[in-house]
Short mmCIF file of C-alpha atoms in Angstrom, two decimals:
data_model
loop_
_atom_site.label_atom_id
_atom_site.label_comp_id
_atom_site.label_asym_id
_atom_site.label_seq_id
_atom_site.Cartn_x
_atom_site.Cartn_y
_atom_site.Cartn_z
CA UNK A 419 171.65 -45.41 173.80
CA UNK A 420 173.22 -42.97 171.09
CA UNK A 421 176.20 -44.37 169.55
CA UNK A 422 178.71 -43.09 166.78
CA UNK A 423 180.97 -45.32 164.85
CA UNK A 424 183.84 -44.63 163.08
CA UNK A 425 186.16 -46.16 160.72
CA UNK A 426 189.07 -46.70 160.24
CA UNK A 427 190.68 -45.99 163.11
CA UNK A 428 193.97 -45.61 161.87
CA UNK A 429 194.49 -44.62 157.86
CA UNK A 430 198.06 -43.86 156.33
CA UNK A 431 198.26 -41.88 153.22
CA UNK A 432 200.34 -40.68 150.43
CA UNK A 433 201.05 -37.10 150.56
CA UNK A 434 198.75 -35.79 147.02
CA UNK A 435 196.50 -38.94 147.86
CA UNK A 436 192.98 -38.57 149.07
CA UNK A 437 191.81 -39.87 152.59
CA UNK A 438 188.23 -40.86 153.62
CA UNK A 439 187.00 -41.04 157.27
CA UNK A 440 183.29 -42.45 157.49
CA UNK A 441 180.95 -42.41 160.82
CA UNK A 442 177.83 -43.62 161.53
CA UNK A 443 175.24 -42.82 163.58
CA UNK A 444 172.24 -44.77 165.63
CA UNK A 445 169.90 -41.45 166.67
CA UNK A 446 167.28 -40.74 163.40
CA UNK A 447 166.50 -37.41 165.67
CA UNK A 448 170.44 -36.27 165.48
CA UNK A 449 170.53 -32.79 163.05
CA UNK A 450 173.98 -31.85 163.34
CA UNK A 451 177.34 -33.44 162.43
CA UNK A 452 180.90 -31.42 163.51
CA UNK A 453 184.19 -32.60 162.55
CA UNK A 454 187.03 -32.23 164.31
CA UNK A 455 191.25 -32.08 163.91
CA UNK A 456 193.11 -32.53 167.06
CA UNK A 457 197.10 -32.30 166.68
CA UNK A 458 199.28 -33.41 169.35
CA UNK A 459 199.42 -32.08 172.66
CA UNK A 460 196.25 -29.62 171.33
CA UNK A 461 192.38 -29.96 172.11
CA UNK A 462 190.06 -30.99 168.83
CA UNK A 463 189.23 -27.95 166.82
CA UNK A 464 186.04 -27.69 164.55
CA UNK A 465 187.06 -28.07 161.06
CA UNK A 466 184.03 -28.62 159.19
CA UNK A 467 180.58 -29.13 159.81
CA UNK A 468 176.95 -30.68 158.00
CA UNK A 469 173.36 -29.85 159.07
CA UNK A 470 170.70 -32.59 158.04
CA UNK A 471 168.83 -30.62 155.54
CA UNK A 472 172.47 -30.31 153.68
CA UNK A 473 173.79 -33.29 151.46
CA UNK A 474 177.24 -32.06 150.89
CA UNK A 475 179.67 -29.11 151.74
CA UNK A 476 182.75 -28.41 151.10
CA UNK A 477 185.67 -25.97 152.12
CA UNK A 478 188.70 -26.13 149.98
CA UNK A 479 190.71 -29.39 150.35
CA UNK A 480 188.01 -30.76 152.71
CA UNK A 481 184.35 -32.18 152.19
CA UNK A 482 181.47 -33.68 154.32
CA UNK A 483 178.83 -35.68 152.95
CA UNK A 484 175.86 -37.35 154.74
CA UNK A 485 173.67 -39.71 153.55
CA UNK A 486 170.21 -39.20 156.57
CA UNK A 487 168.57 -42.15 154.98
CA UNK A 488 171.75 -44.74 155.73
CA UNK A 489 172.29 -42.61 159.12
CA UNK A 490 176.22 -42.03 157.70
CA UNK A 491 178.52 -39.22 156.88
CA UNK A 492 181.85 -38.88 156.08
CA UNK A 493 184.52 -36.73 155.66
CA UNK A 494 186.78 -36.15 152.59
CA UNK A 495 190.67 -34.68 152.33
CA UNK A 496 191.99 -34.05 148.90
CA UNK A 497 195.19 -33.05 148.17
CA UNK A 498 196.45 -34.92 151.64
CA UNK A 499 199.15 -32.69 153.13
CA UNK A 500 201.98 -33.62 156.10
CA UNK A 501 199.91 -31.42 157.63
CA UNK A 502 196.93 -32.73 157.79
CA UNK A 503 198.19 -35.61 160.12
CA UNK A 504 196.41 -35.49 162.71
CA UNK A 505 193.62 -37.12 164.76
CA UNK A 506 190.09 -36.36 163.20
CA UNK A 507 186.58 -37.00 165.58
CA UNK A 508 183.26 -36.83 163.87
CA UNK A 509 179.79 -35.89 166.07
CA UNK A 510 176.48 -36.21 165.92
CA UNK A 511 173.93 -34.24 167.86
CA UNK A 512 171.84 -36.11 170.80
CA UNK A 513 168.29 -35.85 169.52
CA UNK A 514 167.75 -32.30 167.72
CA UNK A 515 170.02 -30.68 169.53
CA UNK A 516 168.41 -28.34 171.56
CA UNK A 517 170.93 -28.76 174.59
CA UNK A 518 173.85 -29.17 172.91
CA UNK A 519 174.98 -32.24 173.58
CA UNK A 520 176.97 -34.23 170.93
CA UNK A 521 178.52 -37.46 170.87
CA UNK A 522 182.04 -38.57 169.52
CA UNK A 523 183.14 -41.11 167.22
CA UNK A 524 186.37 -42.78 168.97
CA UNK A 525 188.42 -40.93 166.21
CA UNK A 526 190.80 -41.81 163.04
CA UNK A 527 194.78 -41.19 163.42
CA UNK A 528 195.47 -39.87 159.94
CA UNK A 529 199.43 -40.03 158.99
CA UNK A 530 200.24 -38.80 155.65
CA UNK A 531 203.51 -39.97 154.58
CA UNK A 532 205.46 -37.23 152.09
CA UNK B 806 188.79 -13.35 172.48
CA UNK B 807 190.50 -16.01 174.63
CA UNK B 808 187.90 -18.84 173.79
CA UNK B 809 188.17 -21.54 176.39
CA UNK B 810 190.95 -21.61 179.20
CA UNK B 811 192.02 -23.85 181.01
CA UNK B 812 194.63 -24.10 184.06
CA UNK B 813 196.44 -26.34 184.89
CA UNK B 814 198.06 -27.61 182.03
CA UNK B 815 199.26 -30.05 183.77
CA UNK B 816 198.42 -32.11 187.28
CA UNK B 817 200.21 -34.91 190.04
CA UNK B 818 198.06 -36.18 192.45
CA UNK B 819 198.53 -38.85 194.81
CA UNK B 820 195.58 -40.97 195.49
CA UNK B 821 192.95 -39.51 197.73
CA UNK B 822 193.82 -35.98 196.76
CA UNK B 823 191.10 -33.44 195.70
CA UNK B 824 191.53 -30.72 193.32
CA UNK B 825 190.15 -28.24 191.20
CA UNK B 826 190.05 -28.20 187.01
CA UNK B 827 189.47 -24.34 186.12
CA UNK B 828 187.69 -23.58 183.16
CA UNK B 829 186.61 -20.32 181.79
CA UNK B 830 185.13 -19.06 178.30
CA UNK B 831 184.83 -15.45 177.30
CA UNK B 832 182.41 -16.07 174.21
CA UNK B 833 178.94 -15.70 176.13
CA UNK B 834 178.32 -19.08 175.45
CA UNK B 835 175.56 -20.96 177.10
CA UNK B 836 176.64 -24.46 176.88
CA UNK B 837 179.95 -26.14 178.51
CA UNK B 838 180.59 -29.42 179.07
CA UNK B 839 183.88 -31.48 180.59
CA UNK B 840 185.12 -34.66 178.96
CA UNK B 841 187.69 -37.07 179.50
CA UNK B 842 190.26 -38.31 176.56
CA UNK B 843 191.54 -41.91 177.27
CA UNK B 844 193.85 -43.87 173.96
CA UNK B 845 191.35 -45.34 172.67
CA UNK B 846 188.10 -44.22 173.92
CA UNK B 847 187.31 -41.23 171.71
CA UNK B 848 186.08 -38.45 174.12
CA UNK B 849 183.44 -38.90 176.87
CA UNK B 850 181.41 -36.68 178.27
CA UNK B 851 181.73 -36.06 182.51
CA UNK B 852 179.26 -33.25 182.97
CA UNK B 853 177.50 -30.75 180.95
CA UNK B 854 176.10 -27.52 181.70
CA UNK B 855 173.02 -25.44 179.82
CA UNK B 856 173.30 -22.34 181.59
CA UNK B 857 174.39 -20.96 185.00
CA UNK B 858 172.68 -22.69 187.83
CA UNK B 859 172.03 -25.75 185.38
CA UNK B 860 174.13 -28.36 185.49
CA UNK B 861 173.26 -32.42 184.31
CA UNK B 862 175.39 -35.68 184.09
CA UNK B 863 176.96 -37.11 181.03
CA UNK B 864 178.07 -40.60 180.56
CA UNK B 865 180.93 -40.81 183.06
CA UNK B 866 179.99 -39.05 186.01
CA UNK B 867 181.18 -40.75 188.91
CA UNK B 868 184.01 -39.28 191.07
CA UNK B 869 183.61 -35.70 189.23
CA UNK B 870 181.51 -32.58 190.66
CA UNK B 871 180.82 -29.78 188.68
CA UNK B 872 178.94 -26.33 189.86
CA UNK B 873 178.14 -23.15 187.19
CA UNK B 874 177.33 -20.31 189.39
CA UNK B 875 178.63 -17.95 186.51
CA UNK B 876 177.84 -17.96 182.88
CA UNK B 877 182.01 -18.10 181.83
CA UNK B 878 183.13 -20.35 184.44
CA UNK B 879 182.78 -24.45 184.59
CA UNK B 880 184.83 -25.79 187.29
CA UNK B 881 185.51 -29.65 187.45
CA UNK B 882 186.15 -31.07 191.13
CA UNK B 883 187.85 -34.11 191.97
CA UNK B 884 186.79 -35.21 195.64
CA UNK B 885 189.43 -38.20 195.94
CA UNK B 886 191.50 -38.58 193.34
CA UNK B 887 191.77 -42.12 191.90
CA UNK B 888 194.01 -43.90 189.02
CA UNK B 889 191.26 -44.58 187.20
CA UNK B 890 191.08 -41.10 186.56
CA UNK B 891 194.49 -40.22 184.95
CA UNK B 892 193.67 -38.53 181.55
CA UNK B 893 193.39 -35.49 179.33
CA UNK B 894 190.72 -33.27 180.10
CA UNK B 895 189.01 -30.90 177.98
CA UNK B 896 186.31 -28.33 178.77
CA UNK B 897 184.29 -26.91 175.79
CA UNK B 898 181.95 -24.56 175.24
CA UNK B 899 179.09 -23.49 172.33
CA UNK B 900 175.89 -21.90 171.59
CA UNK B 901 172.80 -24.22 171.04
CA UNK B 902 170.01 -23.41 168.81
CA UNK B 903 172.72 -21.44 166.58
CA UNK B 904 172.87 -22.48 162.77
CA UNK B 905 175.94 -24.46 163.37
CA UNK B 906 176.89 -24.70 167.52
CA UNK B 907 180.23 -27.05 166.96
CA UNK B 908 182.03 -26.90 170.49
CA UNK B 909 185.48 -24.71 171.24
CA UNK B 910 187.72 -26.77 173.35
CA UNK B 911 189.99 -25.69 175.43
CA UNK B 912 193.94 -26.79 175.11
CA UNK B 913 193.31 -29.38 177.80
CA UNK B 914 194.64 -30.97 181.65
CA UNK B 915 196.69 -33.77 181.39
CA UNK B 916 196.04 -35.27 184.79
CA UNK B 917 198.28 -37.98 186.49
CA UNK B 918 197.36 -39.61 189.92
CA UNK B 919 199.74 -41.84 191.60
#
């Protein structure tokens, strides 16, 4: 079936330093890829997000880039913050998406150290 | 706008017990889905729902029933509670066949059975 892997699964940074989460994904049909922060004690929340016929965006501090051919994306911090520890999920779609269903990478616990 | 609610926040059971997992969205969305959050094991998906009267299984199923007899509401039922089911639950909700349909989650049930 449809799988999502993600690595690392724990990453400890540098406040200033730059942290990279990568994912892959097994479905060719999947169109859409979400990323998500989830603090303590808090449901994920969408932070950024990559459509298939897009190579790279960016908002601020944060970036996604996917590469369709290699079935992988991954997502960028700059700047790393205390804030920005966190847990972060990526997604993929299931297929093209036309339910809605996505599928979750087990996540990455992010500490960044000041 | 609320976004996703749900109640309880938090949840005892003993085994055998059956209860109720409220969730309700306020965005007109047509998609809502329940998953569990074990250490771990990323997010999985219980049950997912396209539309009122529509409902479908996700990869972890058994022991949950779900029902959409409204657009905004998604309730999760537990028949007879088990251990094996002690975890955070979160409902979310999104549009498909938007640009960009990245979930809303709700704030999550932390669930204990004894």
């Amino acid at each position: 079936g449809e799988n999502v892997e993600q690595h690392p699964s724990t990453l400890s940074v540098q406040e200033g330093d730059s942290a990279v989460i990568k994912c892959t994904y097994s479905d060719s049909a999947s169109n859409y890829f979400p990323w998500y922060k989830q603090e303590l004690g808090k449901g994920p929340q969408l932070i950024i997000d990559i459509r298939s016929n897009v190579g790279e965006k960016k908002d601020q501090r944060i970036a996604v880039t996917l590469n369709k051919t290699a079935k992988h994306f991954s997502l960028h911090i700059t700047e790393t913050q205390p804030e920005d520890s966190a847990v972060y999920f990526c997604a993929a779609s299931i297929g093209g998406g036309s339910q809605g269903n996505l599928i979750f990478g087990k996540g990455t616990k992010l500490s960044v150290k000041p | 706008n609320a976004g996703v609610t749900q109640t309880p926040k938090f949840q005892v059971l003993k085994t055998g017990q059956s209860m109720t997992l409220q969730c309700a969205q306020d965005m007109n969305h047509e998609y809502m889905s329940w998953y569990r959050q074990d250490p771990g094991m990323g997010l999985r998906l219980i049950h997912y729902s396209v539309g009122a009267g529509i409902t479908d299984q996700g990869e972890v199923p058994n022991g949950y029933n779900v029902s959409r007899s409204t657009t905004e509401d998604f309730p999760l039922r537990l028949l007879s509670a088990a251990p094996s089911q002690t975890s955070v639950y979160f409902c979310a909700s999104s549009r498909p066949g938007t640009v960009n349909y990245g979930y809303t989650f709700g704030s999550g049930t932390r669930l204990t059975v004894v």
